[in-house]
Amino acid sequence: MQHLTLKELQKKLRGGETTAVEAAQKVFTQIQKHEPVVKAYLQTFEKDALEQAQKADELLRSTNGAAADKQPLLGIPLAIKDNMNLLNTETTCASKILKGYISPYTATAVQKLQAAGAVIVGKTNLDEFAMGSSTENSAFQQTTNPWDRARVPGGSSGGAAAAVAADECFGCLGSDTGGSIRQPASFCGVVGLKPTYGLVSRYGLVAFASSLDQIGPLAKTVADAALILNVIAGYDEQDSTSVKQPVKDYTEFLDRDIKGQKIAVIKELLGDGIDDAVRQTIQTALDGLRKQGAIIEEIAMPSFKYALAAYYLVATSEASANLARFDGVRFGHRSKNARDMLELFKKSRAEGFGAEVKRRIMLGTYALSAGYYDAYYLKAQKVRTVIKQDYNKAFARYDAVLSPTSPSVAFKFGEKVNDPLSMYLSDIATIPVNLAGLPGISVPCGTAGDAVSGTVGDAVSGATGGLPVGLQLVAGEFAEQKLLQIAAAVERGSRFERIRL
Amino acid sequence: MTEYEAVIGLEIHTHLKTRSKMFCACSTEFGKQPNSSACPVCTGQPGALPVLNQEAVNLAIRCGLALNCTINKKSVFARKNYFYPDLPKGYQISQFDLPVTSNGFVNIQLPDGAEKRIGITRAHLEEDAGKLVHQGAEGIEGATASHVDLNRSSVPLLEIVSEPDIRSAEEARAYLDKIKSILQFAGVSDANMEEGKLRCDANVSIRPAGQKEFGVKVEIKNMNSFRAVERAIKIEIERQKQVLTTGQTVAQETRSYDEAAGRTVSMRSKEESHDYRYFPEPDLLPLLIDDAWIDRVKKELPELAEQRIRRYQDEHGISAYDARVLTLDKAVSDFFDAAAKLYAGDKKSIVNWLTTDVLGYLKTENLELSQTKLTPENLVEMLGLIDNQTISGKIGKELIVQILKTGASARQLVETSGRRQITDESTLQKIVQEVLAANPQQLAQYRSGKTALKGYFVGETMKKTKGQAAPQLVNQILDRLLKI
């Protein structure tokens, strides 16, 4: 049962073939069984979840399943990344500075899940304040990749991706600032969607970089991601940057063929710096798309070479301000060794933040400093404009652009954590999408070196063979329907199979 | 000795009269239980986001119009970054390079009656910080404990920045008075300093008279009343003159005004000044204001001080000077309008009583009109008693102070004190005759041509009657008796 997709479970619940309580119980059994190794969750809410599941069952029973028309996620066990507020639960962002912080309110996207009947089973691990690409920056635990426990799950939504891959939930909300949904989805062989900036409310998502952050689903399939997006998308008056858009059914185009659809492959993201195994898997997936009638062409995106630099200026600048509220005054960690106000600020922050967070705060503070603003922050904003223009040119001719989600498959623990630059480079393909505010999705399109697929699920494999490869599609602003349509075609055309723990 | 000229610019922070805060729905009401007006947004909880209060924008536009500013079609909010326990987010949402209004002016009256134009650089929107309450010390330094009240956090403010057009402490005061009047008349702010709804910092420099370049600028903070602003500027100008005449140079710094000690004290040097690292607020879209919005605000704009000044001159024949004095404080002007409706006589007499006795009293007692018991009704009642000669104007001057203090009715005061005017001719004639008889020398001088001595006899008669003699009647009787 826990191996079902969200869509399959939805059908069974509605048809009375199973119950929400059973689904929740199966999920918690799976959690108990695999969490000692996977460590995807920072906390779980078994008691509350089962109570909610019971209520969902009563509703389903009394309405003969019709309640699910109004509440499409009724009784479905889902998780959320632990940087989203949920009333009266601890929200830590995997940081010591927020240890013990109890949310006084619920994030809009989470509230929408609840209103749609979803059962929230727990909050998943992440890189501290969503800063990282391996979830190794969590202050509390190391989440392992369900495909290979010696490898990272990616990040920063590593807990979310691992939980979905390990069938410890039927979907999870993640957040994506530079690839934090898509890259872990790619590493763990699940689907990860970052919607257009402004499609999903950020209210209640603890901000990392406000102009880049976006909440989106991590799911077992493209259809599941679409079902969750249906619930969380939409204007929210509490988020001024959310966009007034007519509500769409994102599942509408999923079964349509892609005959004649024009897809551009980004030349720069299939060349140097991309692992051979990844490139080969992507090439195979491209053949699959061609077979389905898509027209594949190659384009250049010359502005991408500035994307990483621009990203690390914009994101860190915004982060330096966003994280200023963690000062030990009102909530979170307060140093016990402070003798005066300045020491209170300094020591609380020194003790509470981890190394990567400090690194980014310092970088951002520097970039915004008097005399440097024009050369760094302003210049980076100009790069954003150029990247957007490059994308716009592409979307004038193509329905979507395509690349690997990440230059490599999941890497090993410790492999990059002491080399920030190489860690930053693992987001090279995903970062331009956030800078341009566009929707992007990572879909598993196969496993690396399919010849050695015998290693799938192997506990401590050394080779990269058999590890999932994510294919990234990017579409124009608010073109999520089209994006999901093509993603579904990738899914149909690939030989990928989800792992079963 | 070198003559120096002062160059002054003022930064005025004023609370906008909105019901809810700048970025959330919490109440702006003053004086509530600490931290009772607080929510995830204004306490800076992780993940909370600001939503702009449209009414704050309306008031900013309204103020911009009243200050003859350009209303900018596009303005941008920016984060001003600094750490302080009363600042929940660790940054203040303000405006930086693109303010909502800019390039305005106001005209102030100089002591010689001439008008002077003071330029307004900009007026921008920002949020207020919370309030700290310390135990064991005045400030956070040395306090045994400090408490944060976030009721004021995120209350909307407008910061009005003047051009360095002000040349003296008196001009600064006149400018402040003018701005306060404009804010009140436009219904933008109560502009009251006691509740912290108006705060002012001053930038002061001096330069040798005739020199074009500005001198080194010093920012003065912690001035808690209009009078304090005037005094602090005066003191700072003198200090800078002292520094320069002793061959030293003025340091660019921020100084704090110490009212008790009557001096300014260095707070921080230029090197220690904050780098606020402004950057555009990514949680808010640029503020776009179209002509239709501006027109809507224009239509709602109440009668401003300048319009009242014209009306007072046209309708009541009040002098331009008096009309200006009346409209310095909206409460006074509103009081006049109410009294004028009740009073059938010449409105100028209301003006006289308000501008001399009432305002004089407020000034010496350092009070606002609303802090007295005077009402348009009890003032008009007293004027009626003067008009029907029940009391003299002189008695009125005594009564008005009592009315201001107690709100008593003038009629009752007259009755209980017996200070009714003597209007009976025969009684008064007898008294005047006694006065003339008691002053034979002066009478002789008068008769030999020193007619100015008539005033002396009037005075003596008033003295003898303790001011109760009807002055007109005394004059008539004197004229008659002195002819003989």
PDB file of N, CA and C in Angstrom, chain A residues 85 98 101 104-105 197 202-207 210-211 237-241 317-318 321-322 324-327 329-331 341 345 349 365 368-370 373 377, chain B residues 40-41 43-52 79 81-91 132 140 148 150 275-285:
ATOM      1  N   ASN A  85       5.989  26.785   8.304  1.00  0.00           N
ATOM      2  CA  ASN A  85       5.300  26.871   9.590  1.00  0.00           C
ATOM      3  C   ASN A  85       4.033  26.045   9.585  1.00  0.00           C
ATOM      4  N   LEU A  98      16.932  27.754  15.751  1.00  0.00           N
ATOM      5  CA  LEU A  98      15.472  27.673  15.858  1.00  0.00           C
ATOM      6  C   LEU A  98      15.008  26.448  16.653  1.00  0.00           C
ATOM      7  N   TYR A 101      11.654  26.328  18.584  1.00  0.00           N
ATOM      8  CA  TYR A 101      10.727  27.376  18.132  1.00  0.00           C
ATOM      9  C   TYR A 101       9.393  26.738  17.726  1.00  0.00           C
ATOM     10  N   PRO A 104       3.699  29.999  15.533  1.00  0.00           N
ATOM     11  CA  PRO A 104       2.444  30.603  15.982  1.00  0.00           C
ATOM     12  C   PRO A 104       1.403  30.666  14.869  1.00  0.00           C
ATOM     13  N   TYR A 105       1.696  30.130  13.715  1.00  0.00           N
ATOM     14  CA  TYR A 105       0.753  30.179  12.594  1.00  0.00           C
ATOM     15  C   TYR A 105       1.136  29.114  11.569  1.00  0.00           C
ATOM     16  N   TYR A 197       7.749  31.558 -10.099  1.00  0.00           N
ATOM     17  CA  TYR A 197       7.782  32.435  -8.938  1.00  0.00           C
ATOM     18  C   TYR A 197       6.462  33.197  -8.851  1.00  0.00           C
ATOM     19  N   ARG A 202       4.361  32.171  -0.641  1.00  0.00           N
ATOM     20  CA  ARG A 202       5.515  31.925   0.225  1.00  0.00           C
ATOM     21  C   ARG A 202       5.198  32.242   1.680  1.00  0.00           C
ATOM     22  N   TYR A 203       3.962  32.692   1.968  1.00  0.00           N
ATOM     23  CA  TYR A 203       3.646  33.073   3.339  1.00  0.00           C
ATOM     24  C   TYR A 203       3.812  31.879   4.274  1.00  0.00           C
ATOM     25  N   GLY A 204       4.703  32.032   5.245  1.00  0.00           N
ATOM     26  CA  GLY A 204       4.935  30.954   6.202  1.00  0.00           C
ATOM     27  C   GLY A 204       6.116  30.065   5.867  1.00  0.00           C
ATOM     28  N   LEU A 205       6.693  30.261   4.697  1.00  0.00           N
ATOM     29  CA  LEU A 205       7.947  29.577   4.354  1.00  0.00           C
ATOM     30  C   LEU A 205       9.081  30.441   4.913  1.00  0.00           C
ATOM     31  N   VAL A 206       9.901  29.884   5.772  1.00  0.00           N
ATOM     32  CA  VAL A 206      10.987  30.677   6.348  1.00  0.00           C
ATOM     33  C   VAL A 206      11.928  31.071   5.207  1.00  0.00           C
ATOM     34  N   ALA A 207      12.086  32.369   5.025  1.00  0.00           N
ATOM     35  CA  ALA A 207      12.753  32.869   3.829  1.00  0.00           C
ATOM     36  C   ALA A 207      14.245  32.606   3.848  1.00  0.00           C
ATOM     37  N   SER A 210      14.282  35.735  -0.737  1.00  0.00           N
ATOM     38  CA  SER A 210      12.869  36.010  -1.021  1.00  0.00           C
ATOM     39  C   SER A 210      12.526  36.083  -2.509  1.00  0.00           C
ATOM     40  N   SER A 211      13.429  36.598  -3.326  1.00  0.00           N
ATOM     41  CA  SER A 211      13.078  36.773  -4.735  1.00  0.00           C
ATOM     42  C   SER A 211      13.289  35.492  -5.542  1.00  0.00           C
ATOM     43  N   GLU A 237      -3.380  36.809  -0.648  1.00  0.00           N
ATOM     44  CA  GLU A 237      -3.214  38.235  -0.332  1.00  0.00           C
ATOM     45  C   GLU A 237      -2.177  38.469   0.763  1.00  0.00           C
ATOM     46  N   GLN A 238      -1.754  37.405   1.438  1.00  0.00           N
ATOM     47  CA  GLN A 238      -0.713  37.570   2.453  1.00  0.00           C
ATOM     48  C   GLN A 238       0.695  37.524   1.863  1.00  0.00           C
ATOM     49  N   ASP A 239       0.802  37.199   0.589  1.00  0.00           N
ATOM     50  CA  ASP A 239       2.105  37.233  -0.083  1.00  0.00           C
ATOM     51  C   ASP A 239       1.987  38.187  -1.267  1.00  0.00           C
ATOM     52  N   SER A 240       2.564  39.370  -1.117  1.00  0.00           N
ATOM     53  CA  SER A 240       2.432  40.410  -2.154  1.00  0.00           C
ATOM     54  C   SER A 240       3.083  40.001  -3.462  1.00  0.00           C
ATOM     55  N   THR A 241       3.991  39.022  -3.410  1.00  0.00           N
ATOM     56  CA  THR A 241       4.652  38.609  -4.650  1.00  0.00           C
ATOM     57  C   THR A 241       3.932  37.439  -5.302  1.00  0.00           C
ATOM     58  N   SER A 317      22.772  38.018  -0.462  1.00  0.00           N
ATOM     59  CA  SER A 317      22.392  39.370  -0.020  1.00  0.00           C
ATOM     60  C   SER A 317      21.043  39.321   0.675  1.00  0.00           C
ATOM     61  N   GLU A 318      20.081  38.702   0.018  1.00  0.00           N
ATOM     62  CA  GLU A 318      18.751  38.624   0.610  1.00  0.00           C
ATOM     63  C   GLU A 318      18.790  37.803   1.906  1.00  0.00           C
ATOM     64  N   ALA A 321      19.841  39.630   5.087  1.00  0.00           N
ATOM     65  CA  ALA A 321      18.766  40.407   5.738  1.00  0.00           C
ATOM     66  C   ALA A 321      17.713  39.468   6.330  1.00  0.00           C
ATOM     67  N   ASN A 322      17.331  38.438   5.568  1.00  0.00           N
ATOM     68  CA  ASN A 322      16.280  37.530   6.048  1.00  0.00           C
ATOM     69  C   ASN A 322      16.655  36.845   7.361  1.00  0.00           C
ATOM     70  N   ALA A 324      18.552  38.090   9.673  1.00  0.00           N
ATOM     71  CA  ALA A 324      18.903  39.054  10.728  1.00  0.00           C
ATOM     72  C   ALA A 324      17.957  38.950  11.916  1.00  0.00           C
ATOM     73  N   ARG A 325      16.741  38.439  11.664  1.00  0.00           N
ATOM     74  CA  ARG A 325      15.755  38.378  12.760  1.00  0.00           C
ATOM     75  C   ARG A 325      16.131  37.330  13.809  1.00  0.00           C
ATOM     76  N   PHE A 326      17.065  36.463  13.476  1.00  0.00           N
ATOM     77  CA  PHE A 326      17.495  35.464  14.459  1.00  0.00           C
ATOM     78  C   PHE A 326      18.613  36.078  15.298  1.00  0.00           C
ATOM     79  N   ASP A 327      18.195  36.864  16.273  1.00  0.00           N
ATOM     80  CA  ASP A 327      19.153  37.659  17.044  1.00  0.00           C
ATOM     81  C   ASP A 327      19.130  37.330  18.534  1.00  0.00           C
ATOM     82  N   VAL A 329      16.679  37.731  20.538  1.00  0.00           N
ATOM     83  CA  VAL A 329      15.843  38.636  21.339  1.00  0.00           C
ATOM     84  C   VAL A 329      14.448  38.067  21.574  1.00  0.00           C
ATOM     85  N   ARG A 330      13.755  37.708  20.501  1.00  0.00           N
ATOM     86  CA  ARG A 330      12.342  37.325  20.654  1.00  0.00           C
ATOM     87  C   ARG A 330      12.108  35.818  20.661  1.00  0.00           C
ATOM     88  N   PHE A 331      12.908  35.069  19.894  1.00  0.00           N
ATOM     89  CA  PHE A 331      12.682  33.618  19.802  1.00  0.00           C
ATOM     90  C   PHE A 331      13.975  32.930  19.409  1.00  0.00           C
ATOM     91  N   MET A 341      24.129  43.881  25.176  1.00  0.00           N
ATOM     92  CA  MET A 341      23.302  43.742  23.979  1.00  0.00           C
ATOM     93  C   MET A 341      24.095  43.198  22.787  1.00  0.00           C
ATOM     94  N   PHE A 345      23.610  39.578  20.640  1.00  0.00           N
ATOM     95  CA  PHE A 345      23.466  39.385  19.194  1.00  0.00           C
ATOM     96  C   PHE A 345      24.563  38.457  18.675  1.00  0.00           C
ATOM     97  N   ARG A 349      24.076  34.343  17.650  1.00  0.00           N
ATOM     98  CA  ARG A 349      24.205  33.996  16.235  1.00  0.00           C
ATOM     99  C   ARG A 349      25.418  33.081  16.007  1.00  0.00           C
ATOM    100  N   THR A 365      26.354  40.114   3.286  1.00  0.00           N
ATOM    101  CA  THR A 365      26.583  41.385   3.981  1.00  0.00           C
ATOM    102  C   THR A 365      27.635  42.191   3.233  1.00  0.00           C
ATOM    103  N   LEU A 368      26.379  43.759  -0.081  1.00  0.00           N
ATOM    104  CA  LEU A 368      25.475  44.903   0.038  1.00  0.00           C
ATOM    105  C   LEU A 368      26.163  46.128   0.636  1.00  0.00           C
ATOM    106  N   SER A 369      27.408  45.971   1.039  1.00  0.00           N
ATOM    107  CA  SER A 369      28.070  47.056   1.760  1.00  0.00           C
ATOM    108  C   SER A 369      28.296  48.276   0.884  1.00  0.00           C
ATOM    109  N   ALA A 370      28.363  49.423   1.557  1.00  0.00           N
ATOM    110  CA  ALA A 370      28.553  50.699   0.857  1.00  0.00           C
ATOM    111  C   ALA A 370      29.790  50.616  -0.028  1.00  0.00           C
ATOM    112  N   TYR A 373      27.816  47.741  -3.540  1.00  0.00           N
ATOM    113  CA  TYR A 373      26.460  47.428  -3.985  1.00  0.00           C
ATOM    114  C   TYR A 373      26.344  47.392  -5.511  1.00  0.00           C
ATOM    115  N   TYR A 377      25.621  43.484  -6.102  1.00  0.00           N
ATOM    116  CA  TYR A 377      24.183  43.216  -6.097  1.00  0.00           C
ATOM    117  C   TYR A 377      23.513  43.712  -7.377  1.00  0.00           C
TER     118      TYR A 377
ATOM    119  N   PRO B  40       2.289  37.663  13.792  1.00  0.00           N
ATOM    120  CA  PRO B  40       3.522  37.130  13.201  1.00  0.00           C
ATOM    121  C   PRO B  40       4.265  38.151  12.326  1.00  0.00           C
ATOM    122  N   VAL B  41       3.513  39.019  11.629  1.00  0.00           N
ATOM    123  CA  VAL B  41       4.177  39.943  10.704  1.00  0.00           C
ATOM    124  C   VAL B  41       4.950  41.033  11.462  1.00  0.00           C
ATOM    125  N   THR B  43       5.928  41.151  14.484  1.00  0.00           N
ATOM    126  CA  THR B  43       6.942  40.697  15.437  1.00  0.00           C
ATOM    127  C   THR B  43       8.063  39.953  14.716  1.00  0.00           C
ATOM    128  N   GLY B  44       8.013  39.956  13.385  1.00  0.00           N
ATOM    129  CA  GLY B  44       9.096  39.378  12.597  1.00  0.00           C
ATOM    130  C   GLY B  44       9.250  37.877  12.751  1.00  0.00           C
ATOM    131  N   GLN B  45       8.143  37.143  12.875  1.00  0.00           N
ATOM    132  CA  GLN B  45       8.244  35.685  12.971  1.00  0.00           C
ATOM    133  C   GLN B  45       8.798  35.140  11.658  1.00  0.00           C
ATOM    134  N   PRO B  46       9.579  34.055  11.741  1.00  0.00           N
ATOM    135  CA  PRO B  46      10.125  33.468  10.517  1.00  0.00           C
ATOM    136  C   PRO B  46       9.000  33.117   9.537  1.00  0.00           C
ATOM    137  N   GLY B  47       9.162  33.525   8.292  1.00  0.00           N
ATOM    138  CA  GLY B  47       8.196  33.154   7.258  1.00  0.00           C
ATOM    139  C   GLY B  47       7.063  34.144   7.054  1.00  0.00           C
ATOM    140  N   ALA B  48       6.873  35.071   7.983  1.00  0.00           N
ATOM    141  CA  ALA B  48       5.785  36.046   7.819  1.00  0.00           C
ATOM    142  C   ALA B  48       6.170  37.080   6.769  1.00  0.00           C
ATOM    143  N   LEU B  49       5.179  37.600   6.050  1.00  0.00           N
ATOM    144  CA  LEU B  49       5.462  38.528   4.953  1.00  0.00           C
ATOM    145  C   LEU B  49       4.629  39.805   5.106  1.00  0.00           C
ATOM    146  N   PRO B  50       5.176  40.927   4.643  1.00  0.00           N
ATOM    147  CA  PRO B  50       4.453  42.196   4.748  1.00  0.00           C
ATOM    148  C   PRO B  50       3.448  42.375   3.612  1.00  0.00           C
ATOM    149  N   VAL B  51       2.322  43.013   3.935  1.00  0.00           N
ATOM    150  CA  VAL B  51       1.356  43.407   2.908  1.00  0.00           C
ATOM    151  C   VAL B  51       1.076  44.897   3.119  1.00  0.00           C
ATOM    152  N   LEU B  52       1.270  45.678   2.090  1.00  0.00           N
ATOM    153  CA  LEU B  52       1.211  47.134   2.234  1.00  0.00           C
ATOM    154  C   LEU B  52      -0.203  47.630   2.549  1.00  0.00           C
ATOM    155  N   ARG B  79      15.023  47.633   2.219  1.00  0.00           N
ATOM    156  CA  ARG B  79      15.357  47.198   3.577  1.00  0.00           C
ATOM    157  C   ARG B  79      16.533  48.026   4.085  1.00  0.00           C
ATOM    158  N   ASN B  81      19.117  47.850   6.955  1.00  0.00           N
ATOM    159  CA  ASN B  81      19.577  46.784   7.840  1.00  0.00           C
ATOM    160  C   ASN B  81      20.347  47.293   9.051  1.00  0.00           C
ATOM    161  N   TYR B  82      19.896  46.946  10.217  1.00  0.00           N
ATOM    162  CA  TYR B  82      20.688  47.158  11.440  1.00  0.00           C
ATOM    163  C   TYR B  82      20.092  46.325  12.565  1.00  0.00           C
ATOM    164  N   PHE B  83      20.923  46.005  13.527  1.00  0.00           N
ATOM    165  CA  PHE B  83      20.469  45.190  14.656  1.00  0.00           C
ATOM    166  C   PHE B  83      20.097  46.083  15.825  1.00  0.00           C
ATOM    167  N   TYR B  84      18.928  45.878  16.390  1.00  0.00           N
ATOM    168  CA  TYR B  84      18.552  46.526  17.643  1.00  0.00           C
ATOM    169  C   TYR B  84      17.376  45.744  18.217  1.00  0.00           C
ATOM    170  N   PRO B  85      17.307  45.630  19.531  1.00  0.00           N
ATOM    171  CA  PRO B  85      16.269  44.750  20.094  1.00  0.00           C
ATOM    172  C   PRO B  85      14.830  45.202  19.798  1.00  0.00           C
ATOM    173  N   ASP B  86      14.654  46.478  19.430  1.00  0.00           N
ATOM    174  CA  ASP B  86      13.280  46.927  19.146  1.00  0.00           C
ATOM    175  C   ASP B  86      12.922  46.752  17.674  1.00  0.00           C
ATOM    176  N   LEU B  87      13.850  46.198  16.882  1.00  0.00           N
ATOM    177  CA  LEU B  87      13.628  46.037  15.446  1.00  0.00           C
ATOM    178  C   LEU B  87      13.480  44.542  15.135  1.00  0.00           C
ATOM    179  N   PRO B  88      12.246  44.048  15.071  1.00  0.00           N
ATOM    180  CA  PRO B  88      12.038  42.588  15.045  1.00  0.00           C
ATOM    181  C   PRO B  88      12.683  41.869  13.872  1.00  0.00           C
ATOM    182  N   LYS B  89      12.690  42.446  12.692  1.00  0.00           N
ATOM    183  CA  LYS B  89      13.211  41.708  11.535  1.00  0.00           C
ATOM    184  C   LYS B  89      14.711  41.889  11.360  1.00  0.00           C
ATOM    185  N   GLY B  90      15.296  42.792  12.134  1.00  0.00           N
ATOM    186  CA  GLY B  90      16.708  43.097  11.900  1.00  0.00           C
ATOM    187  C   GLY B  90      16.878  44.032  10.715  1.00  0.00           C
ATOM    188  N   TYR B  91      15.785  44.464  10.141  1.00  0.00           N
ATOM    189  CA  TYR B  91      15.805  45.527   9.126  1.00  0.00           C
ATOM    190  C   TYR B  91      14.488  46.262   9.210  1.00  0.00           C
ATOM    191  N   LEU B 132      11.516  50.229  23.632  1.00  0.00           N
ATOM    192  CA  LEU B 132      12.221  49.546  24.713  1.00  0.00           C
ATOM    193  C   LEU B 132      11.940  50.243  26.034  1.00  0.00           C
ATOM    194  N   ILE B 140      19.789  51.412  27.356  1.00  0.00           N
ATOM    195  CA  ILE B 140      20.104  49.993  27.408  1.00  0.00           C
ATOM    196  C   ILE B 140      21.446  49.754  28.098  1.00  0.00           C
ATOM    197  N   VAL B 148      10.831  44.725  25.615  1.00  0.00           N
ATOM    198  CA  VAL B 148      10.462  45.185  24.280  1.00  0.00           C
ATOM    199  C   VAL B 148       8.945  45.200  24.156  1.00  0.00           C
ATOM    200  N   LEU B 150       6.193  45.666  21.309  1.00  0.00           N
ATOM    201  CA  LEU B 150       6.120  45.723  19.845  1.00  0.00           C
ATOM    202  C   LEU B 150       4.794  46.305  19.344  1.00  0.00           C
ATOM    203  N   ASP B 275      26.385  51.325   8.314  1.00  0.00           N
ATOM    204  CA  ASP B 275      26.214  51.091   6.888  1.00  0.00           C
ATOM    205  C   ASP B 275      24.916  50.288   6.796  1.00  0.00           C
ATOM    206  N   TYR B 276      23.851  50.932   6.357  1.00  0.00           N
ATOM    207  CA  TYR B 276      22.536  50.308   6.418  1.00  0.00           C
ATOM    208  C   TYR B 276      22.292  49.280   5.309  1.00  0.00           C
ATOM    209  N   ARG B 277      23.214  49.209   4.360  1.00  0.00           N
ATOM    210  CA  ARG B 277      23.128  48.195   3.300  1.00  0.00           C
ATOM    211  C   ARG B 277      21.724  48.116   2.683  1.00  0.00           C
ATOM    212  N   TYR B 278      21.210  49.267   2.293  1.00  0.00           N
ATOM    213  CA  TYR B 278      19.887  49.307   1.664  1.00  0.00           C
ATOM    214  C   TYR B 278      19.840  48.429   0.415  1.00  0.00           C
ATOM    215  N   PHE B 279      18.768  47.712   0.238  1.00  0.00           N
ATOM    216  CA  PHE B 279      18.515  47.065  -1.060  1.00  0.00           C
ATOM    217  C   PHE B 279      17.010  46.893  -1.205  1.00  0.00           C
ATOM    218  N   PRO B 280      16.525  46.786  -2.435  1.00  0.00           N
ATOM    219  CA  PRO B 280      15.076  46.742  -2.656  1.00  0.00           C
ATOM    220  C   PRO B 280      14.424  45.593  -1.888  1.00  0.00           C
ATOM    221  N   GLU B 281      13.312  45.864  -1.213  1.00  0.00           N
ATOM    222  CA  GLU B 281      12.588  44.863  -0.423  1.00  0.00           C
ATOM    223  C   GLU B 281      11.968  43.828  -1.367  1.00  0.00           C
ATOM    224  N   PRO B 282      12.503  42.588  -1.358  1.00  0.00           N
ATOM    225  CA  PRO B 282      11.996  41.598  -2.323  1.00  0.00           C
ATOM    226  C   PRO B 282      10.604  41.068  -1.975  1.00  0.00           C
ATOM    227  N   ASP B 283      10.130  41.330  -0.771  1.00  0.00           N
ATOM    228  CA  ASP B 283       8.810  40.824  -0.385  1.00  0.00           C
ATOM    229  C   ASP B 283       7.673  41.743  -0.827  1.00  0.00           C
ATOM    230  N   LEU B 284       8.008  42.926  -1.344  1.00  0.00           N
ATOM    231  CA  LEU B 284       6.969  43.858  -1.797  1.00  0.00           C
ATOM    232  C   LEU B 284       7.224  44.259  -3.239  1.00  0.00           C
ATOM    233  N   LEU B 285       6.154  44.396  -3.986  1.00  0.00           N
ATOM    234  CA  LEU B 285       6.298  44.849  -5.357  1.00  0.00           C
ATOM    235  C   LEU B 285       6.527  46.355  -5.346  1.00  0.00           C
TER     236      LEU B 285
END
